[in-house]
Coordinates of N, CA, C and O in Angstrom, one line a residue:
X1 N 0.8 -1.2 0.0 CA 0.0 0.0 0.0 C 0.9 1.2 0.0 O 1.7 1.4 0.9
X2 N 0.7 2.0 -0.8 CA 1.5 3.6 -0.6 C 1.1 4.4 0.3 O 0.4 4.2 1.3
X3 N 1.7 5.6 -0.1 CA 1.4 6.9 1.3 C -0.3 7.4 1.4 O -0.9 7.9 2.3
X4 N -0.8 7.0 0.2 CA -2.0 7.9 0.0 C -2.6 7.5 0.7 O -3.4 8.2 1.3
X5 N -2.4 6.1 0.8 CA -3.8 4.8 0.9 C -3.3 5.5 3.1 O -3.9 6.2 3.9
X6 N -2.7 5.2 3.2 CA -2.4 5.5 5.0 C -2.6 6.3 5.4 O -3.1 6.3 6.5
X7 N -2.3 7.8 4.3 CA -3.1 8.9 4.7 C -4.3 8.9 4.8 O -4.8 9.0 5.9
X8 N -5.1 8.7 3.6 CA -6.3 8.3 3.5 C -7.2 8.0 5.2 O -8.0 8.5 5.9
X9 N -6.4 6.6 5.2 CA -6.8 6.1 6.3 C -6.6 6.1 7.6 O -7.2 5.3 8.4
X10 N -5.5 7.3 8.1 CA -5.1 8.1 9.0 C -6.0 8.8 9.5 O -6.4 8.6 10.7
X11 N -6.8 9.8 8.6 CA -7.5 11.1 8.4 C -8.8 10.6 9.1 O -9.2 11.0 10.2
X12 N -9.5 9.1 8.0 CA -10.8 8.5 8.6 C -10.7 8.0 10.1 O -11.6 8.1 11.0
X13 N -9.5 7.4 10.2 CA -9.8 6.9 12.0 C -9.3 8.5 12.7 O -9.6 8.7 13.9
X14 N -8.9 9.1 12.4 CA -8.7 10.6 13.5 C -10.2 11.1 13.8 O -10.8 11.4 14.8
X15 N -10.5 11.0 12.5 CA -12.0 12.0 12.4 C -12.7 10.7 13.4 O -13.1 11.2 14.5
X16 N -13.0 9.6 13.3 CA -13.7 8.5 14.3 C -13.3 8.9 15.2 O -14.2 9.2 16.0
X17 N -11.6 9.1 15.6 CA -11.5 9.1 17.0 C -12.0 10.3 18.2 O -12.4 10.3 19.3
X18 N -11.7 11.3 17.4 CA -12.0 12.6 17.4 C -13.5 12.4 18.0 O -13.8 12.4 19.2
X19 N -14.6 11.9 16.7 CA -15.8 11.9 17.2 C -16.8 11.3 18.2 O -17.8 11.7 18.7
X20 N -16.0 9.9 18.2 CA -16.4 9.3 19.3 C -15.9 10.1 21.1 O -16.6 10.2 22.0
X21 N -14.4 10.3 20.9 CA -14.4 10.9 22.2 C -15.2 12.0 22.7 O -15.5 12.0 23.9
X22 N -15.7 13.2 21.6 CA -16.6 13.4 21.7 C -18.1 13.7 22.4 O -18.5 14.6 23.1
X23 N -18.6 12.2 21.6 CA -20.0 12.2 22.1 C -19.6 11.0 23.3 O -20.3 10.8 24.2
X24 N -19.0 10.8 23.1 CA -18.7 9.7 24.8 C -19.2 10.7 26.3 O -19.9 10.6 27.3
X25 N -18.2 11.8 25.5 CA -18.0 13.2 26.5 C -19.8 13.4 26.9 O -20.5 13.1 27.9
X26 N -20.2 14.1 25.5 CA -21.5 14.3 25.6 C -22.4 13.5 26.5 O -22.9 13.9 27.6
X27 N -22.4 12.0 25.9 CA -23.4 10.9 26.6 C -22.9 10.8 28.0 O -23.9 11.0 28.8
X28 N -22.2 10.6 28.5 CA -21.4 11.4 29.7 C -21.9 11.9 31.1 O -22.1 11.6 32.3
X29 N -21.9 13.3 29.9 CA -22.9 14.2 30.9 C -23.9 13.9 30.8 O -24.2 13.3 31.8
X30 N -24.8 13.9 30.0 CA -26.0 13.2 29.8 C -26.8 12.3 31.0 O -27.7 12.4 31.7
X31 N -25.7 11.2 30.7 CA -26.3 10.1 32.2 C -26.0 10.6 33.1 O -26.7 10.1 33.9
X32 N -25.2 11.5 33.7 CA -24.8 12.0 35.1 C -25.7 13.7 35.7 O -25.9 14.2 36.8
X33 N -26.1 14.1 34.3 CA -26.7 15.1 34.8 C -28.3 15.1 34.6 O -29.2 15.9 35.0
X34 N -28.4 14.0 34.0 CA -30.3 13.5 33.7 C -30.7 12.8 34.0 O -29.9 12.0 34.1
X35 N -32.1 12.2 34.4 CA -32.7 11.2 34.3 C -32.9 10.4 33.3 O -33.8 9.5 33.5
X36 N -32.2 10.4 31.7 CA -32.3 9.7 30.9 C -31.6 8.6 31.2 O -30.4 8.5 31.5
X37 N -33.1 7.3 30.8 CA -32.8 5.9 30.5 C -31.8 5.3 29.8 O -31.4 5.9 28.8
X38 N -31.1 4.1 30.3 CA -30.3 3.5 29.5 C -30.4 3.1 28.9 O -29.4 2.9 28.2
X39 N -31.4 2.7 28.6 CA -32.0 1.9 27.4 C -32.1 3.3 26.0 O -31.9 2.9 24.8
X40 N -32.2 4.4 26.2 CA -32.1 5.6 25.6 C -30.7 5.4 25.2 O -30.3 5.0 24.1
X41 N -29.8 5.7 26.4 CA -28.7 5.7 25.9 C -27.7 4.8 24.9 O -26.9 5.2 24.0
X42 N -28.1 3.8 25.3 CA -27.9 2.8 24.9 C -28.2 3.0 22.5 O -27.5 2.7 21.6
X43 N -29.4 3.3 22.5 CA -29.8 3.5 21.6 C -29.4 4.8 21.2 O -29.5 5.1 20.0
X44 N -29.0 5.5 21.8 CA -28.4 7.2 21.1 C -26.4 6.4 20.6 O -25.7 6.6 19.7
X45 N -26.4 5.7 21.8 CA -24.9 5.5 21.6 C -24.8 4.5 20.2 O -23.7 4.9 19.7
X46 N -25.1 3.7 19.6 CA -25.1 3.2 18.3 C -25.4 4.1 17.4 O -24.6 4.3 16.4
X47 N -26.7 5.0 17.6 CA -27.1 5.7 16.3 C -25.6 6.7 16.0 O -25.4 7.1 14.8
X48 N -24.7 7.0 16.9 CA -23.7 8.0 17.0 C -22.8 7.1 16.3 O -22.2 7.4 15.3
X49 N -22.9 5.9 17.0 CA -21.6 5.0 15.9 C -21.3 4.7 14.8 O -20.3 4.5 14.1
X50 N -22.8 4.5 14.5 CA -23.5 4.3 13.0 C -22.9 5.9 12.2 O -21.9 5.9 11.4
X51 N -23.3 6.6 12.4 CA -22.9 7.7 11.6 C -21.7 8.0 12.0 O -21.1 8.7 11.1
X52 N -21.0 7.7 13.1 CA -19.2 8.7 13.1 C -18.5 7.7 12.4 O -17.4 8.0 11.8
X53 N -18.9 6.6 12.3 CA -18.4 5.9 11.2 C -18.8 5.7 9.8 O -18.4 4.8 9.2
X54 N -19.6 6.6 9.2 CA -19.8 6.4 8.3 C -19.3 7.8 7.8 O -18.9 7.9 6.6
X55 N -19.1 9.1 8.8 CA -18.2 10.0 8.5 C -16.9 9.9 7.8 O -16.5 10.3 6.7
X56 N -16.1 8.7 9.5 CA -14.8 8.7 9.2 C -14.4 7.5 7.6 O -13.3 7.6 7.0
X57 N -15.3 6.8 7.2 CA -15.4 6.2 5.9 C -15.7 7.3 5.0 O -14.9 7.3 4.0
X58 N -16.8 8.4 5.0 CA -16.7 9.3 3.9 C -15.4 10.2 3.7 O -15.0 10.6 2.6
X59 N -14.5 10.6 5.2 CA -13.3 11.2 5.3 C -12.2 10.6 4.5 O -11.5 11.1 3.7
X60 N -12.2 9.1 4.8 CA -11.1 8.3 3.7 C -11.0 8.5 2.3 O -10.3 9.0 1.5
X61 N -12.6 7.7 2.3 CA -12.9 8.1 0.6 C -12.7 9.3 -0.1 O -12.1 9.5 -1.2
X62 N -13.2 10.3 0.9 CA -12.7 11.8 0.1 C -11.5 11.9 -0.4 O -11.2 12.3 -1.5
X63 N -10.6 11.4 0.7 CA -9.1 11.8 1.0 C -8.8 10.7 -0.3 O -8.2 11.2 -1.3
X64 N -9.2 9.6 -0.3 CA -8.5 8.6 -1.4 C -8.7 8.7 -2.8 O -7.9 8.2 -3.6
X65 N -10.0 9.7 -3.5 CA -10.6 9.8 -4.4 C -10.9 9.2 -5.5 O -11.4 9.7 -6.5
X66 N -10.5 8.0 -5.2 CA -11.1 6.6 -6.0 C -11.1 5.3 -4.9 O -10.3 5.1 -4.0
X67 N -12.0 4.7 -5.3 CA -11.8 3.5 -4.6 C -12.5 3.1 -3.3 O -12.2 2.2 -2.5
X68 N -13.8 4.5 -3.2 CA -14.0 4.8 -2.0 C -14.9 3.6 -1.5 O -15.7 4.2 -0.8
X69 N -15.2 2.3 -1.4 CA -15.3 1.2 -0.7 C -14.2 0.5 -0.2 O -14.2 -0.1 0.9
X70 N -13.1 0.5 -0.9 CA -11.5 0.0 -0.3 C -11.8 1.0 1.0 O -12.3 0.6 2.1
X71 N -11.5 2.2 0.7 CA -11.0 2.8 1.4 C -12.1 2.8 2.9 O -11.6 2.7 4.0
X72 N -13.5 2.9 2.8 CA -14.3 2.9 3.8 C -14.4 1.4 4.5 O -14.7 1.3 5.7
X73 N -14.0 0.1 3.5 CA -14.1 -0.7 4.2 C -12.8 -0.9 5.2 O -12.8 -1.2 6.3
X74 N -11.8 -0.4 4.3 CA -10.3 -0.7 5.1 C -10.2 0.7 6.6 O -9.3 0.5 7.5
X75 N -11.2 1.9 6.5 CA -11.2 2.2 7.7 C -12.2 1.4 8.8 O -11.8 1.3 10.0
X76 N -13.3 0.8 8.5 CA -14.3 0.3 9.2 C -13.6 -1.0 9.7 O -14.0 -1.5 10.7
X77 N -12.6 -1.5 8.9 CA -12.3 -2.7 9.1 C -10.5 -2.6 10.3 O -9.9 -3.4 11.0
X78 N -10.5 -1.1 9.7 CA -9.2 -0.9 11.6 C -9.8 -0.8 12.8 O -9.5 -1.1 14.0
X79 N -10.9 -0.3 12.1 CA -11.8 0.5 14.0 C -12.4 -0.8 14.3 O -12.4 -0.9 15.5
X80 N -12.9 -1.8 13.9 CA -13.2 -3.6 14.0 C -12.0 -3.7 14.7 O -12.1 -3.6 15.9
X81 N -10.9 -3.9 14.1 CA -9.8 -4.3 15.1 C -9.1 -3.7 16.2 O -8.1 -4.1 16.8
X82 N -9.8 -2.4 16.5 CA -9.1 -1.8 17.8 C -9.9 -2.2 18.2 O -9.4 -2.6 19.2
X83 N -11.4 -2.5 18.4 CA -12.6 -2.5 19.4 C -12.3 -4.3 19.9 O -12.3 -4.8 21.1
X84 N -12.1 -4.8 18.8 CA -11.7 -6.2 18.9 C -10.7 -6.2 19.8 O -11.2 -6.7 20.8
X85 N -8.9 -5.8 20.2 CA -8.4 -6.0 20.7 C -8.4 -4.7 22.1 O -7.7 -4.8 23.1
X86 N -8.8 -3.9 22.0 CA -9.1 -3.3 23.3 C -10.2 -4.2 24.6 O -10.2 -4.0 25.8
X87 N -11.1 -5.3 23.8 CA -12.1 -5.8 24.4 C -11.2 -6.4 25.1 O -11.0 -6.4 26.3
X88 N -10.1 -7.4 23.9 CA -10.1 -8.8 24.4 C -8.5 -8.4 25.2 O -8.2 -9.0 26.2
X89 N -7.9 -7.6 24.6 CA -6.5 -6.9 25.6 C -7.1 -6.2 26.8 O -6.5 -6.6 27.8
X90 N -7.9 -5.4 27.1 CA -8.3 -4.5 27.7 C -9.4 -5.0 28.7 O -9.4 -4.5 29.9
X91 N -9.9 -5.6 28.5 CA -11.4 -6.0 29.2 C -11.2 -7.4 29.7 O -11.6 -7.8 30.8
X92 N -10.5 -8.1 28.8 CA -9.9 -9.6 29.0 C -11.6 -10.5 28.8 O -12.0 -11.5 29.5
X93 N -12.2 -9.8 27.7 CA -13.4 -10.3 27.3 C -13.6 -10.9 26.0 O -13.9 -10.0 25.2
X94 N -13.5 -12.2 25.4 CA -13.7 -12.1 23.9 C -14.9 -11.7 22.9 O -15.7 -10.9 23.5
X95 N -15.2 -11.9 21.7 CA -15.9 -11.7 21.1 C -17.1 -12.4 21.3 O -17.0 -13.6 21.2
X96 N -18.4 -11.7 21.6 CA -19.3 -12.8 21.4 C -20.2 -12.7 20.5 O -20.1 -11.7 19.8
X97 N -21.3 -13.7 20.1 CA -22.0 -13.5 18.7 C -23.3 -12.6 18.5 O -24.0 -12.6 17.5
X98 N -23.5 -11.6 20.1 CA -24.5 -11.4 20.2 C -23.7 -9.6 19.4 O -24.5 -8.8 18.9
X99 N -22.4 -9.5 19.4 CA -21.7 -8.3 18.8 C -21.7 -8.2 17.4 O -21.6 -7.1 16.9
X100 N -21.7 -9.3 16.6 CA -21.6 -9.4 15.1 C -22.3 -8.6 14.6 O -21.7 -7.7 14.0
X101 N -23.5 -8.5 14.8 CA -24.6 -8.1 13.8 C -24.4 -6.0 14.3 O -24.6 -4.9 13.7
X102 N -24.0 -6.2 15.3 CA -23.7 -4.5 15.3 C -22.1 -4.1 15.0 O -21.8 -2.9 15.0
X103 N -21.3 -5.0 14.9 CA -20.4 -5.0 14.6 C -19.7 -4.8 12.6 O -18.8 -4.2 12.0
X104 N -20.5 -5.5 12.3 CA -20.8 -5.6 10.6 C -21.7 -4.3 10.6 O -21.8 -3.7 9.5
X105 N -22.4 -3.9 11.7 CA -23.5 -2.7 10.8 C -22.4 -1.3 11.1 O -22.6 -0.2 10.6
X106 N -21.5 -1.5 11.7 CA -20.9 0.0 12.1 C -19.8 -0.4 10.6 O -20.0 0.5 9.8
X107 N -18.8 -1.5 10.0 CA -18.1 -1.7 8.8 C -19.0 -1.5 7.8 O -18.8 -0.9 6.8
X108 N -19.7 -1.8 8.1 CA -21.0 -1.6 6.5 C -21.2 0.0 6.1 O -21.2 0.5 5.0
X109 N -21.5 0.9 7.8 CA -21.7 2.3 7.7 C -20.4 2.8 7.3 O -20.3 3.4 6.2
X110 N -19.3 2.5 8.1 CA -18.1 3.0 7.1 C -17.7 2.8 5.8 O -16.6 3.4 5.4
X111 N -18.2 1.9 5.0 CA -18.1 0.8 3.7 C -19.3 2.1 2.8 O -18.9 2.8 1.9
X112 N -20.5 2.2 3.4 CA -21.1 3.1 2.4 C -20.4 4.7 2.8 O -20.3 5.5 1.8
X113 N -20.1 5.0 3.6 CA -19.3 6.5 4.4 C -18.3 6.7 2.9 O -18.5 7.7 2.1
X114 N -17.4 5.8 2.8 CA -16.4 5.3 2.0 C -16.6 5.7 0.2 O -15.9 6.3 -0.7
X115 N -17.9 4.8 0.2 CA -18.6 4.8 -0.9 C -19.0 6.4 -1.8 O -18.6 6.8 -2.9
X116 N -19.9 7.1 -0.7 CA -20.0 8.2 -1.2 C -18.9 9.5 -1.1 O -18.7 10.5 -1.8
X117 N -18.4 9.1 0.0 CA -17.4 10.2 0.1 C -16.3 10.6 -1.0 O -15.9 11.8 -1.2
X118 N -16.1 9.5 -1.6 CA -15.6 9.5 -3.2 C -16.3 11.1 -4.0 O -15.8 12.2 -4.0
X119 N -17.3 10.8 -4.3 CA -18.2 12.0 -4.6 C -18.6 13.3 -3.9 O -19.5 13.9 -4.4
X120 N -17.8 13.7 -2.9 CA -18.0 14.4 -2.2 C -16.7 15.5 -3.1 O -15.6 15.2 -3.4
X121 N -17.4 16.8 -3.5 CA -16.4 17.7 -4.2 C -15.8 18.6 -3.3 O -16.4 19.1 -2.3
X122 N -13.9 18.8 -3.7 CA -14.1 20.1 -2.8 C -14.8 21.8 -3.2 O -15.9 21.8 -3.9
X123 N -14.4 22.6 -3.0 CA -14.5 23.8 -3.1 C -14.6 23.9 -5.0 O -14.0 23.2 -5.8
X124 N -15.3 24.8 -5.5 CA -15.1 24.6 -6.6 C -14.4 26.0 -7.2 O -14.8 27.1 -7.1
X125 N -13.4 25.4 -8.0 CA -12.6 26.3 -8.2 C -13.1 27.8 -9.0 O -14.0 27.7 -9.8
X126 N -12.6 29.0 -8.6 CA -13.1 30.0 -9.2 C -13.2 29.9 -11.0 O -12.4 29.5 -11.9
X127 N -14.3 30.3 -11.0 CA -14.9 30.1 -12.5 C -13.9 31.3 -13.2 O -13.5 32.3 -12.6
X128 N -13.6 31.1 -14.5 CA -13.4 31.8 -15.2 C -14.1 32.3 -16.4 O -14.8 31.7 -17.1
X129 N -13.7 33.7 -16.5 CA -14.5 34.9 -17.3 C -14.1 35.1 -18.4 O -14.7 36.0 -19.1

């Protein structure tokens, strides 16, 4: 892989990391200064994952400007493997099968993130007269 492809995929896990710490922050306060349910939370905290990953997949793609499913899946598919070994290094918990299906849906969000981010234009250059 060359420089682009790392940059690329530098940019998307910063922008995740960035965003998740975040709304972590937010949800946070949230449970400590409200009476909102966990079961709320719980459900705010995926909807957040779902999209900061499909951000940091549109951030790659942009950055890569072809290829943007490589690129959304190969970020969706790092942030899989830090969650994967933070659990099982960090928690000393392995993988169980009840995680798959939300685990594939946060790679999938970064896979379409990826996808469109391709398409995403910058600034459009001044027109000429």
């Amino acid at each position: 892989m060359n420089r682009e492809v790392w940059k690329a995929l530098g940019y998307g896990l910063a922008i995740i990391l960035i965003l998740m710490l975040t709304c972590s922050f937010i949800l946070a306060l949230l449970l400590r200064f409200t009476t909102i349910d966990t079961n709320i939370i719980n459900l705010l905290t995926m909807i957040m994952a779902m999209l900061i990953l499909f951000t940091g997949g549109a951030t790659a793609g942009h950055r890569g400007q072809e290829k943007g499913w490589m690129y959304g899946l190969m970020t969706g598919g790092a942030f899989l493997l830090l969650i994967i070994l933070y659990q099982y290094l960090g928690l000393e918990q392995g993988l169980s099968l009840a995680q798959l299906p939300y685990l594939a849906g946060m790679v999938g969000s970064a896979l379409i993130g990826g996808m469109l981010g391709v398409n995403i234009r910058s600034a459009p250059a001044a027109s000429k007269k």
